[in-house]
């Protein structure tokens, strides 16, 4: 999530994490769907608002975990 919000393209993120570019895109789409974000700037605003509400250290890692 940090790499996405920092503006890194999916192919760079996938190379850094050792996963496919499509996996990165699927995770990004899933996070956006689950949070109701329509765009990357909207997702960034949501993340900043969460950090401002004392959610420091909180991640979106829990999203999608139930389906595994």
PDB file of N, CA, C and O in Angstrom:
ATOM      1  N   UNK A   1       0.828  -1.183   0.000  1.00  0.00           N
ATOM      2  CA  UNK A   1       0.000   0.000   0.000  1.00  0.00           C
ATOM      3  C   UNK A   1       0.875   1.250   0.000  1.00  0.00           C
ATOM      4  O   UNK A   1       0.579   2.198  -0.699  1.00  0.00           O
ATOM      5  N   UNK A   2       1.934   1.205   0.779  1.00  0.00           N
ATOM      6  CA  UNK A   2       2.823   2.362   0.824  1.00  0.00           C
ATOM      7  C   UNK A   2       3.415   2.662  -0.545  1.00  0.00           C
ATOM      8  O   UNK A   2       3.531   3.824  -0.930  1.00  0.00           O
ATOM      9  N   UNK A   3       3.779   1.626  -1.272  1.00  0.00           N
ATOM     10  CA  UNK A   3       4.366   1.827  -2.598  1.00  0.00           C
ATOM     11  C   UNK A   3       3.338   2.391  -3.571  1.00  0.00           C
ATOM     12  O   UNK A   3       3.667   3.250  -4.393  1.00  0.00           O
ATOM     13  N   UNK A   4       2.107   1.928  -3.478  1.00  0.00           N
ATOM     14  CA  UNK A   4       1.034   2.442  -4.338  1.00  0.00           C
ATOM     15  C   UNK A   4       0.827   3.921  -4.046  1.00  0.00           C
ATOM     16  O   UNK A   4       0.773   4.745  -4.962  1.00  0.00           O
ATOM     17  N   UNK A   5       0.706   4.265  -2.758  1.00  0.00           N
ATOM     18  CA  UNK A   5       0.468   5.662  -2.383  1.00  0.00           C
ATOM     19  C   UNK A   5       1.653   6.561  -2.699  1.00  0.00           C
ATOM     20  O   UNK A   5       1.485   7.751  -2.903  1.00  0.00           O
ATOM     21  N   UNK A   6       2.845   5.957  -2.776  1.00  0.00           N
ATOM     22  CA  UNK A   6       4.034   6.731  -3.140  1.00  0.00           C
ATOM     23  C   UNK A   6       4.124   6.957  -4.645  1.00  0.00           C
ATOM     24  O   UNK A   6       5.012   7.654  -5.121  1.00  0.00           O
ATOM     25  N   UNK A   7       3.205   6.338  -5.402  1.00  0.00           N
ATOM     26  CA  UNK A   7       3.166   6.565  -6.834  1.00  0.00           C
ATOM     27  C   UNK A   7       3.973   5.593  -7.670  1.00  0.00           C
ATOM     28  O   UNK A   7       4.173   5.819  -8.863  1.00  0.00           O
ATOM     29  N   UNK A   8       4.437   4.515  -7.061  1.00  0.00           N
ATOM     30  CA  UNK A   8       5.212   3.537  -7.818  1.00  0.00           C
ATOM     31  C   UNK A   8       4.301   2.757  -8.767  1.00  0.00           C
ATOM     32  O   UNK A   8       3.207   2.356  -8.382  1.00  0.00           O
ATOM     33  N   UNK A   9       4.740   2.534  -9.992  1.00  0.00           N
ATOM     34  CA  UNK A   9       3.930   1.756 -10.943  1.00  0.00           C
ATOM     35  C   UNK A   9       3.879   0.284 -10.543  1.00  0.00           C
ATOM     36  O   UNK A   9       4.770  -0.228  -9.845  1.00  0.00           O
ATOM     37  N   UNK A  10       2.842  -0.395 -10.988  1.00  0.00           N
ATOM     38  CA  UNK A  10       2.624  -1.799 -10.641  1.00  0.00           C
ATOM     39  C   UNK A  10       3.804  -2.686 -11.006  1.00  0.00           C
ATOM     40  O   UNK A  10       4.147  -3.601 -10.256  1.00  0.00           O
ATOM     41  N   UNK A  11       4.445  -2.427 -12.151  1.00  0.00           N
ATOM     42  CA  UNK A  11       5.566  -3.290 -12.546  1.00  0.00           C
ATOM     43  C   UNK A  11       6.752  -3.138 -11.592  1.00  0.00           C
ATOM     44  O   UNK A  11       7.445  -4.113 -11.307  1.00  0.00           O
ATOM     45  N   UNK A  12       6.994  -1.942 -11.060  1.00  0.00           N
ATOM     46  CA  UNK A  12       8.071  -1.757 -10.087  1.00  0.00           C
ATOM     47  C   UNK A  12       7.723  -2.425  -8.760  1.00  0.00           C
ATOM     48  O   UNK A  12       8.575  -3.042  -8.130  1.00  0.00           O
ATOM     49  N   UNK A  13       6.467  -2.276  -8.331  1.00  0.00           N
ATOM     50  CA  UNK A  13       6.030  -2.892  -7.085  1.00  0.00           C
ATOM     51  C   UNK A  13       6.154  -4.401  -7.182  1.00  0.00           C
ATOM     52  O   UNK A  13       6.650  -5.060  -6.264  1.00  0.00           O
ATOM     53  N   UNK A  14       5.723  -4.957  -8.308  1.00  0.00           N
ATOM     54  CA  UNK A  14       5.776  -6.410  -8.471  1.00  0.00           C
ATOM     55  C   UNK A  14       7.220  -6.916  -8.438  1.00  0.00           C
ATOM     56  O   UNK A  14       7.511  -7.944  -7.825  1.00  0.00           O
ATOM     57  N   UNK A  15       8.128  -6.179  -9.050  1.00  0.00           N
ATOM     58  CA  UNK A  15       9.536  -6.585  -9.040  1.00  0.00           C
ATOM     59  C   UNK A  15      10.110  -6.503  -7.628  1.00  0.00           C
ATOM     60  O   UNK A  15      10.832  -7.409  -7.193  1.00  0.00           O
ATOM     61  N   UNK A  16       9.776  -5.445  -6.896  1.00  0.00           N
ATOM     62  CA  UNK A  16      10.271  -5.283  -5.530  1.00  0.00           C
ATOM     63  C   UNK A  16       9.760  -6.381  -4.608  1.00  0.00           C
ATOM     64  O   UNK A  16      10.469  -6.844  -3.720  1.00  0.00           O
ATOM     65  N   UNK A  17       8.500  -6.796  -4.802  1.00  0.00           N
ATOM     66  CA  UNK A  17       7.886  -7.781  -3.908  1.00  0.00           C
ATOM     67  C   UNK A  17       8.013  -9.214  -4.405  1.00  0.00           C
ATOM     68  O   UNK A  17       7.650 -10.150  -3.699  1.00  0.00           O
ATOM     69  N   UNK A  18       8.478  -9.382  -5.636  1.00  0.00           N
ATOM     70  CA  UNK A  18       8.643 -10.725  -6.194  1.00  0.00           C
ATOM     71  C   UNK A  18       7.323 -11.400  -6.530  1.00  0.00           C
ATOM     72  O   UNK A  18       7.197 -12.614  -6.400  1.00  0.00           O
ATOM     73  N   UNK A  19       6.347 -10.598  -6.939  1.00  0.00           N
ATOM     74  CA  UNK A  19       5.039 -11.124  -7.348  1.00  0.00           C
ATOM     75  C   UNK A  19       4.725 -10.589  -8.735  1.00  0.00           C
ATOM     76  O   UNK A  19       5.406  -9.701  -9.229  1.00  0.00           O
ATOM     77  N   UNK A  20       3.682 -11.126  -9.357  1.00  0.00           N
ATOM     78  CA  UNK A  20       3.365 -10.677 -10.713  1.00  0.00           C
ATOM     79  C   UNK A  20       2.688  -9.301 -10.691  1.00  0.00           C
ATOM     80  O   UNK A  20       2.076  -8.900  -9.699  1.00  0.00           O
ATOM     81  N   UNK A  21       2.813  -8.611 -11.804  1.00  0.00           N
ATOM     82  CA  UNK A  21       2.189  -7.300 -11.947  1.00  0.00           C
ATOM     83  C   UNK A  21       0.683  -7.419 -11.819  1.00  0.00           C
ATOM     84  O   UNK A  21       0.031  -6.573 -11.219  1.00  0.00           O
ATOM     85  N   UNK A  22       0.125  -8.484 -12.357  1.00  0.00           N
ATOM     86  CA  UNK A  22      -1.321  -8.696 -12.279  1.00  0.00           C
ATOM     87  C   UNK A  22      -1.782  -8.876 -10.825  1.00  0.00           C
ATOM     88  O   UNK A  22      -2.853  -8.408 -10.451  1.00  0.00           O
ATOM     89  N   UNK A  23      -0.965  -9.522  -9.999  1.00  0.00           N
ATOM     90  CA  UNK A  23      -1.298  -9.683  -8.581  1.00  0.00           C
ATOM     91  C   UNK A  23      -1.363  -8.322  -7.897  1.00  0.00           C
ATOM     92  O   UNK A  23      -2.275  -8.057  -7.112  1.00  0.00           O
ATOM     93  N   UNK A  24      -0.413  -7.459  -8.195  1.00  0.00           N
ATOM     94  CA  UNK A  24      -0.412  -6.105  -7.638  1.00  0.00           C
ATOM     95  C   UNK A  24      -1.689  -5.385  -8.061  1.00  0.00           C
ATOM     96  O   UNK A  24      -2.377  -4.763  -7.237  1.00  0.00           O
ATOM     97  N   UNK A  25      -2.041  -5.473  -9.335  1.00  0.00           N
ATOM     98  CA  UNK A  25      -3.238  -4.806  -9.840  1.00  0.00           C
ATOM     99  C   UNK A  25      -4.499  -5.370  -9.195  1.00  0.00           C
ATOM    100  O   UNK A  25      -5.427  -4.616  -8.869  1.00  0.00           O
ATOM    101  N   UNK A  26      -4.540  -6.687  -8.982  1.00  0.00           N
ATOM    102  CA  UNK A  26      -5.697  -7.299  -8.326  1.00  0.00           C
ATOM    103  C   UNK A  26      -5.828  -6.834  -6.881  1.00  0.00           C
ATOM    104  O   UNK A  26      -6.938  -6.544  -6.413  1.00  0.00           O
ATOM    105  N   UNK A  27      -4.714  -6.766  -6.168  1.00  0.00           N
ATOM    106  CA  UNK A  27      -4.753  -6.298  -4.780  1.00  0.00           C
ATOM    107  C   UNK A  27      -5.199  -4.841  -4.713  1.00  0.00           C
ATOM    108  O   UNK A  27      -6.005  -4.473  -3.860  1.00  0.00           O
ATOM    109  N   UNK A  28      -4.670  -4.029  -5.610  1.00  0.00           N
ATOM    110  CA  UNK A  28      -5.046  -2.612  -5.631  1.00  0.00           C
ATOM    111  C   UNK A  28      -6.543  -2.470  -5.895  1.00  0.00           C
ATOM    112  O   UNK A  28      -7.238  -1.718  -5.208  1.00  0.00           O
ATOM    113  N   UNK A  29      -7.058  -3.204  -6.869  1.00  0.00           N
ATOM    114  CA  UNK A  29      -8.487  -3.141  -7.195  1.00  0.00           C
ATOM    115  C   UNK A  29      -9.336  -3.622  -6.024  1.00  0.00           C
ATOM    116  O   UNK A  29     -10.383  -3.029  -5.728  1.00  0.00           O
ATOM    117  N   UNK A  30      -8.894  -4.666  -5.349  1.00  0.00           N
ATOM    118  CA  UNK A  30      -9.629  -5.197  -4.204  1.00  0.00           C
ATOM    119  C   UNK A  30      -9.691  -4.180  -3.068  1.00  0.00           C
ATOM    120  O   UNK A  30     -10.748  -3.975  -2.465  1.00  0.00           O
ATOM    121  N   UNK A  31      -8.572  -3.551  -2.772  1.00  0.00           N
ATOM    122  CA  UNK A  31      -8.528  -2.540  -1.715  1.00  0.00           C
ATOM    123  C   UNK A  31      -9.446  -1.379  -2.066  1.00  0.00           C
ATOM    124  O   UNK A  31     -10.204  -0.895  -1.226  1.00  0.00           O
ATOM    125  N   UNK A  32      -9.398  -0.948  -3.320  1.00  0.00           N
ATOM    126  CA  UNK A  32     -10.234   0.177  -3.740  1.00  0.00           C
ATOM    127  C   UNK A  32     -11.716  -0.183  -3.657  1.00  0.00           C
ATOM    128  O   UNK A  32     -12.532   0.620  -3.212  1.00  0.00           O
ATOM    129  N   UNK A  33     -12.058  -1.406  -4.051  1.00  0.00           N
ATOM    130  CA  UNK A  33     -13.454  -1.839  -3.985  1.00  0.00           C
ATOM    131  C   UNK A  33     -13.934  -1.914  -2.538  1.00  0.00           C
ATOM    132  O   UNK A  33     -15.009  -1.436  -2.202  1.00  0.00           O
ATOM    133  N   UNK A  34     -13.125  -2.499  -1.677  1.00  0.00           N
ATOM    134  CA  UNK A  34     -13.518  -2.688  -0.276  1.00  0.00           C
ATOM    135  C   UNK A  34     -13.605  -1.377   0.487  1.00  0.00           C
ATOM    136  O   UNK A  34     -14.364  -1.273   1.445  1.00  0.00           O
ATOM    137  N   UNK A  35     -12.818  -0.390   0.090  1.00  0.00           N
ATOM    138  CA  UNK A  35     -12.862   0.905   0.766  1.00  0.00           C
ATOM    139  C   UNK A  35     -13.830   1.871   0.092  1.00  0.00           C
ATOM    140  O   UNK A  35     -14.093   2.944   0.625  1.00  0.00           O
ATOM    141  N   UNK A  36     -14.328   1.494  -1.079  1.00  0.00           N
ATOM    142  CA  UNK A  36     -15.249   2.369  -1.807  1.00  0.00           C
ATOM    143  C   UNK A  36     -14.549   3.511  -2.513  1.00  0.00           C
ATOM    144  O   UNK A  36     -15.192   4.473  -2.921  1.00  0.00           O
ATOM    145  N   UNK A  37     -13.238   3.404  -2.679  1.00  0.00           N
ATOM    146  CA  UNK A  37     -12.473   4.457  -3.349  1.00  0.00           C
ATOM    147  C   UNK A  37     -12.644   4.333  -4.857  1.00  0.00           C
ATOM    148  O   UNK A  37     -12.533   3.247  -5.412  1.00  0.00           O
ATOM    149  N   UNK A  38     -12.891   5.448  -5.509  1.00  0.00           N
ATOM    150  CA  UNK A  38     -13.083   5.458  -6.956  1.00  0.00           C
ATOM    151  C   UNK A  38     -11.798   5.778  -7.709  1.00  0.00           C
ATOM    152  O   UNK A  38     -11.714   5.591  -8.910  1.00  0.00           O
ATOM    153  N   UNK A  39     -10.794   6.292  -6.999  1.00  0.00           N
ATOM    154  CA  UNK A  39      -9.539   6.674  -7.645  1.00  0.00           C
ATOM    155  C   UNK A  39      -8.394   6.558  -6.646  1.00  0.00           C
ATOM    156  O   UNK A  39      -8.620   6.461  -5.432  1.00  0.00           O
ATOM    157  N   UNK A  40      -7.186   6.597  -7.153  1.00  0.00           N
ATOM    158  CA  UNK A  40      -6.018   6.536  -6.281  1.00  0.00           C
ATOM    159  C   UNK A  40      -5.947   7.748  -5.346  1.00  0.00           C
ATOM    160  O   UNK A  40      -5.662   7.581  -4.160  1.00  0.00           O
ATOM    161  N   UNK A  41      -6.245   8.966  -5.824  1.00  0.00           N
ATOM    162  CA  UNK A  41      -6.261  10.097  -4.886  1.00  0.00           C
ATOM    163  C   UNK A  41      -7.300   9.928  -3.772  1.00  0.00           C
ATOM    164  O   UNK A  41      -7.038  10.286  -2.621  1.00  0.00           O
ATOM    165  N   UNK A  42      -8.443   9.343  -4.089  1.00  0.00           N
ATOM    166  CA  UNK A  42      -9.462   9.099  -3.054  1.00  0.00           C
ATOM    167  C   UNK A  42      -8.945   8.089  -2.038  1.00  0.00           C
ATOM    168  O   UNK A  42      -9.165   8.232  -0.830  1.00  0.00           O
ATOM    169  N   UNK A  43      -8.244   7.076  -2.508  1.00  0.00           N
ATOM    170  CA  UNK A  43      -7.664   6.084  -1.613  1.00  0.00           C
ATOM    171  C   UNK A  43      -6.589   6.729  -0.737  1.00  0.00           C
ATOM    172  O   UNK A  43      -6.507   6.445   0.461  1.00  0.00           O
ATOM    173  N   UNK A  44      -5.787   7.611  -1.302  1.00  0.00           N
ATOM    174  CA  UNK A  44      -4.750   8.313  -0.539  1.00  0.00           C
ATOM    175  C   UNK A  44      -5.383   9.175   0.545  1.00  0.00           C
ATOM    176  O   UNK A  44      -4.902   9.203   1.681  1.00  0.00           O
ATOM    177  N   UNK A  45      -6.478   9.871   0.214  1.00  0.00           N
ATOM    178  CA  UNK A  45      -7.174  10.683   1.220  1.00  0.00           C
ATOM    179  C   UNK A  45      -7.692   9.813   2.358  1.00  0.00           C
ATOM    180  O   UNK A  45      -7.609  10.183   3.526  1.00  0.00           O
ATOM    181  N   UNK A  46      -8.224   8.661   2.024  1.00  0.00           N
ATOM    182  CA  UNK A  46      -8.727   7.734   3.029  1.00  0.00           C
ATOM    183  C   UNK A  46      -7.591   7.265   3.942  1.00  0.00           C
ATOM    184  O   UNK A  46      -7.741   7.227   5.168  1.00  0.00           O
ATOM    185  N   UNK A  47      -6.454   6.926   3.367  1.00  0.00           N
ATOM    186  CA  UNK A  47      -5.306   6.474   4.150  1.00  0.00           C
ATOM    187  C   UNK A  47      -4.792   7.596   5.057  1.00  0.00           C
ATOM    188  O   UNK A  47      -4.465   7.359   6.225  1.00  0.00           O
ATOM    189  N   UNK A  48      -4.746   8.815   4.549  1.00  0.00           N
ATOM    190  CA  UNK A  48      -4.298   9.949   5.358  1.00  0.00           C
ATOM    191  C   UNK A  48      -5.279  10.245   6.483  1.00  0.00           C
ATOM    192  O   UNK A  48      -4.879  10.546   7.607  1.00  0.00           O
ATOM    193  N   UNK A  49      -6.568  10.128   6.200  1.00  0.00           N
ATOM    194  CA  UNK A  49      -7.579  10.346   7.231  1.00  0.00           C
ATOM    195  C   UNK A  49      -7.466   9.288   8.318  1.00  0.00           C
ATOM    196  O   UNK A  49      -7.579   9.592   9.511  1.00  0.00           O
ATOM    197  N   UNK A  50      -7.215   8.039   7.929  1.00  0.00           N
ATOM    198  CA  UNK A  50      -7.064   6.964   8.902  1.00  0.00           C
ATOM    199  C   UNK A  50      -5.833   7.214   9.771  1.00  0.00           C
ATOM    200  O   UNK A  50      -5.871   7.001  10.986  1.00  0.00           O
ATOM    201  N   UNK A  51      -4.751   7.674   9.164  1.00  0.00           N
ATOM    202  CA  UNK A  51      -3.533   7.963   9.921  1.00  0.00           C
ATOM    203  C   UNK A  51      -3.755   9.134  10.867  1.00  0.00           C
ATOM    204  O   UNK A  51      -3.245   9.136  11.989  1.00  0.00           O
ATOM    205  N   UNK A  52      -4.555  10.090  10.456  1.00  0.00           N
ATOM    206  CA  UNK A  52      -4.845  11.253  11.287  1.00  0.00           C
ATOM    207  C   UNK A  52      -5.782  10.949  12.433  1.00  0.00           C
ATOM    208  O   UNK A  52      -5.853  11.693  13.409  1.00  0.00           O
ATOM    209  N   UNK A  53      -6.499   9.828  12.362  1.00  0.00           N
ATOM    210  CA  UNK A  53      -7.438   9.454  13.409  1.00  0.00           C
ATOM    211  C   UNK A  53      -6.827   8.478  14.399  1.00  0.00           C
ATOM    212  O   UNK A  53      -7.532   7.688  15.014  1.00  0.00           O
ATOM    213  N   UNK A  54      -5.511   8.512  14.541  1.00  0.00           N
ATOM    214  CA  UNK A  54      -4.856   7.639  15.506  1.00  0.00           C
ATOM    215  C   UNK A  54      -4.659   6.225  15.013  1.00  0.00           C
ATOM    216  O   UNK A  54      -4.400   5.324  15.789  1.00  0.00           O
ATOM    217  N   UNK A  55      -4.790   5.999  13.717  1.00  0.00           N
ATOM    218  CA  UNK A  55      -4.635   4.663  13.166  1.00  0.00           C
ATOM    219  C   UNK A  55      -3.204   4.437  12.697  1.00  0.00           C
ATOM    220  O   UNK A  55      -2.955   3.613  11.855  1.00  0.00           O
ATOM    221  N   UNK A  56      -2.265   5.197  13.255  1.00  0.00           N
ATOM    222  CA  UNK A  56      -0.870   5.046  12.864  1.00  0.00           C
ATOM    223  C   UNK A  56      -0.425   3.612  13.105  1.00  0.00           C
ATOM    224  O   UNK A  56      -0.742   3.021  14.117  1.00  0.00           O
ATOM    225  N   UNK A  57       0.264   3.061  12.160  1.00  0.00           N
ATOM    226  CA  UNK A  57       0.690   1.678  12.275  1.00  0.00           C
ATOM    227  C   UNK A  57      -0.366   0.697  11.796  1.00  0.00           C
ATOM    228  O   UNK A  57      -0.112  -0.472  11.652  1.00  0.00           O
ATOM    229  N   UNK A  58      -1.572   1.193  11.538  1.00  0.00           N
ATOM    230  CA  UNK A  58      -2.629   0.335  11.023  1.00  0.00           C
ATOM    231  C   UNK A  58      -2.436   0.189   9.531  1.00  0.00           C
ATOM    232  O   UNK A  58      -2.118   1.145   8.842  1.00  0.00           O
ATOM    233  N   UNK A  59      -2.618  -1.016   9.028  1.00  0.00           N
ATOM    234  CA  UNK A  59      -2.461  -1.257   7.602  1.00  0.00           C
ATOM    235  C   UNK A  59      -3.749  -1.809   7.047  1.00  0.00           C
ATOM    236  O   UNK A  59      -4.659  -2.175   7.784  1.00  0.00           O
ATOM    237  N   UNK A  60      -3.802  -1.915   5.752  1.00  0.00           N
ATOM    238  CA  UNK A  60      -4.940  -2.511   5.087  1.00  0.00           C
ATOM    239  C   UNK A  60      -4.672  -3.984   4.814  1.00  0.00           C
ATOM    240  O   UNK A  60      -5.323  -4.594   4.001  1.00  0.00           O
ATOM    241  N   UNK A  61      -3.707  -4.566   5.534  1.00  0.00           N
ATOM    242  CA  UNK A  61      -3.329  -5.939   5.310  1.00  0.00           C
ATOM    243  C   UNK A  61      -4.470  -6.901   5.541  1.00  0.00           C
ATOM    244  O   UNK A  61      -4.546  -7.926   4.906  1.00  0.00           O
ATOM    245  N   UNK A  62      -5.367  -6.595   6.442  1.00  0.00           N
ATOM    246  CA  UNK A  62      -6.456  -7.505   6.767  1.00  0.00           C
ATOM    247  C   UNK A  62      -7.443  -7.687   5.646  1.00  0.00           C
ATOM    248  O   UNK A  62      -8.185  -8.666   5.610  1.00  0.00           O
ATOM    249  N   UNK A  63      -7.469  -6.785   4.703  1.00  0.00           N
ATOM    250  CA  UNK A  63      -8.404  -6.909   3.589  1.00  0.00           C
ATOM    251  C   UNK A  63      -8.055  -8.097   2.746  1.00  0.00           C
ATOM    252  O   UNK A  63      -6.920  -8.319   2.380  1.00  0.00           O
ATOM    253  N   UNK A  64      -9.045  -8.918   2.459  1.00  0.00           N
ATOM    254  CA  UNK A  64      -8.852 -10.052   1.591  1.00  0.00           C
ATOM    255  C   UNK A  64      -8.335 -11.292   2.287  1.00  0.00           C
ATOM    256  O   UNK A  64      -8.237 -12.337   1.696  1.00  0.00           O
ATOM    257  N   UNK A  65      -8.014 -11.203   3.560  1.00  0.00           N
ATOM    258  CA  UNK A  65      -7.450 -12.327   4.277  1.00  0.00           C
ATOM    259  C   UNK A  65      -8.472 -13.447   4.480  1.00  0.00           C
ATOM    260  O   UNK A  65      -8.116 -14.603   4.522  1.00  0.00           O
ATOM    261  N   UNK A  66      -9.756 -13.118   4.599  1.00  0.00           N
ATOM    262  CA  UNK A  66     -10.774 -14.128   4.876  1.00  0.00           C
ATOM    263  C   UNK A  66     -10.916 -15.111   3.731  1.00  0.00           C
ATOM    264  O   UNK A  66     -11.297 -16.258   3.927  1.00  0.00           O
ATOM    265  N   UNK A  67     -10.601 -14.687   2.518  1.00  0.00           N
ATOM    266  CA  UNK A  67     -10.793 -15.548   1.361  1.00  0.00           C
ATOM    267  C   UNK A  67      -9.635 -16.505   1.141  1.00  0.00           C
ATOM    268  O   UNK A  67      -9.665 -17.309   0.240  1.00  0.00           O
ATOM    269  N   UNK A  68      -8.591 -16.423   1.949  1.00  0.00           N
ATOM    270  CA  UNK A  68      -7.415 -17.286   1.754  1.00  0.00           C
ATOM    271  C   UNK A  68      -7.518 -18.534   2.545  1.00  0.00           C
ATOM    272  O   UNK A  68      -8.009 -18.734   3.524  1.00  0.00           O
TER     273      UNK A  68
END
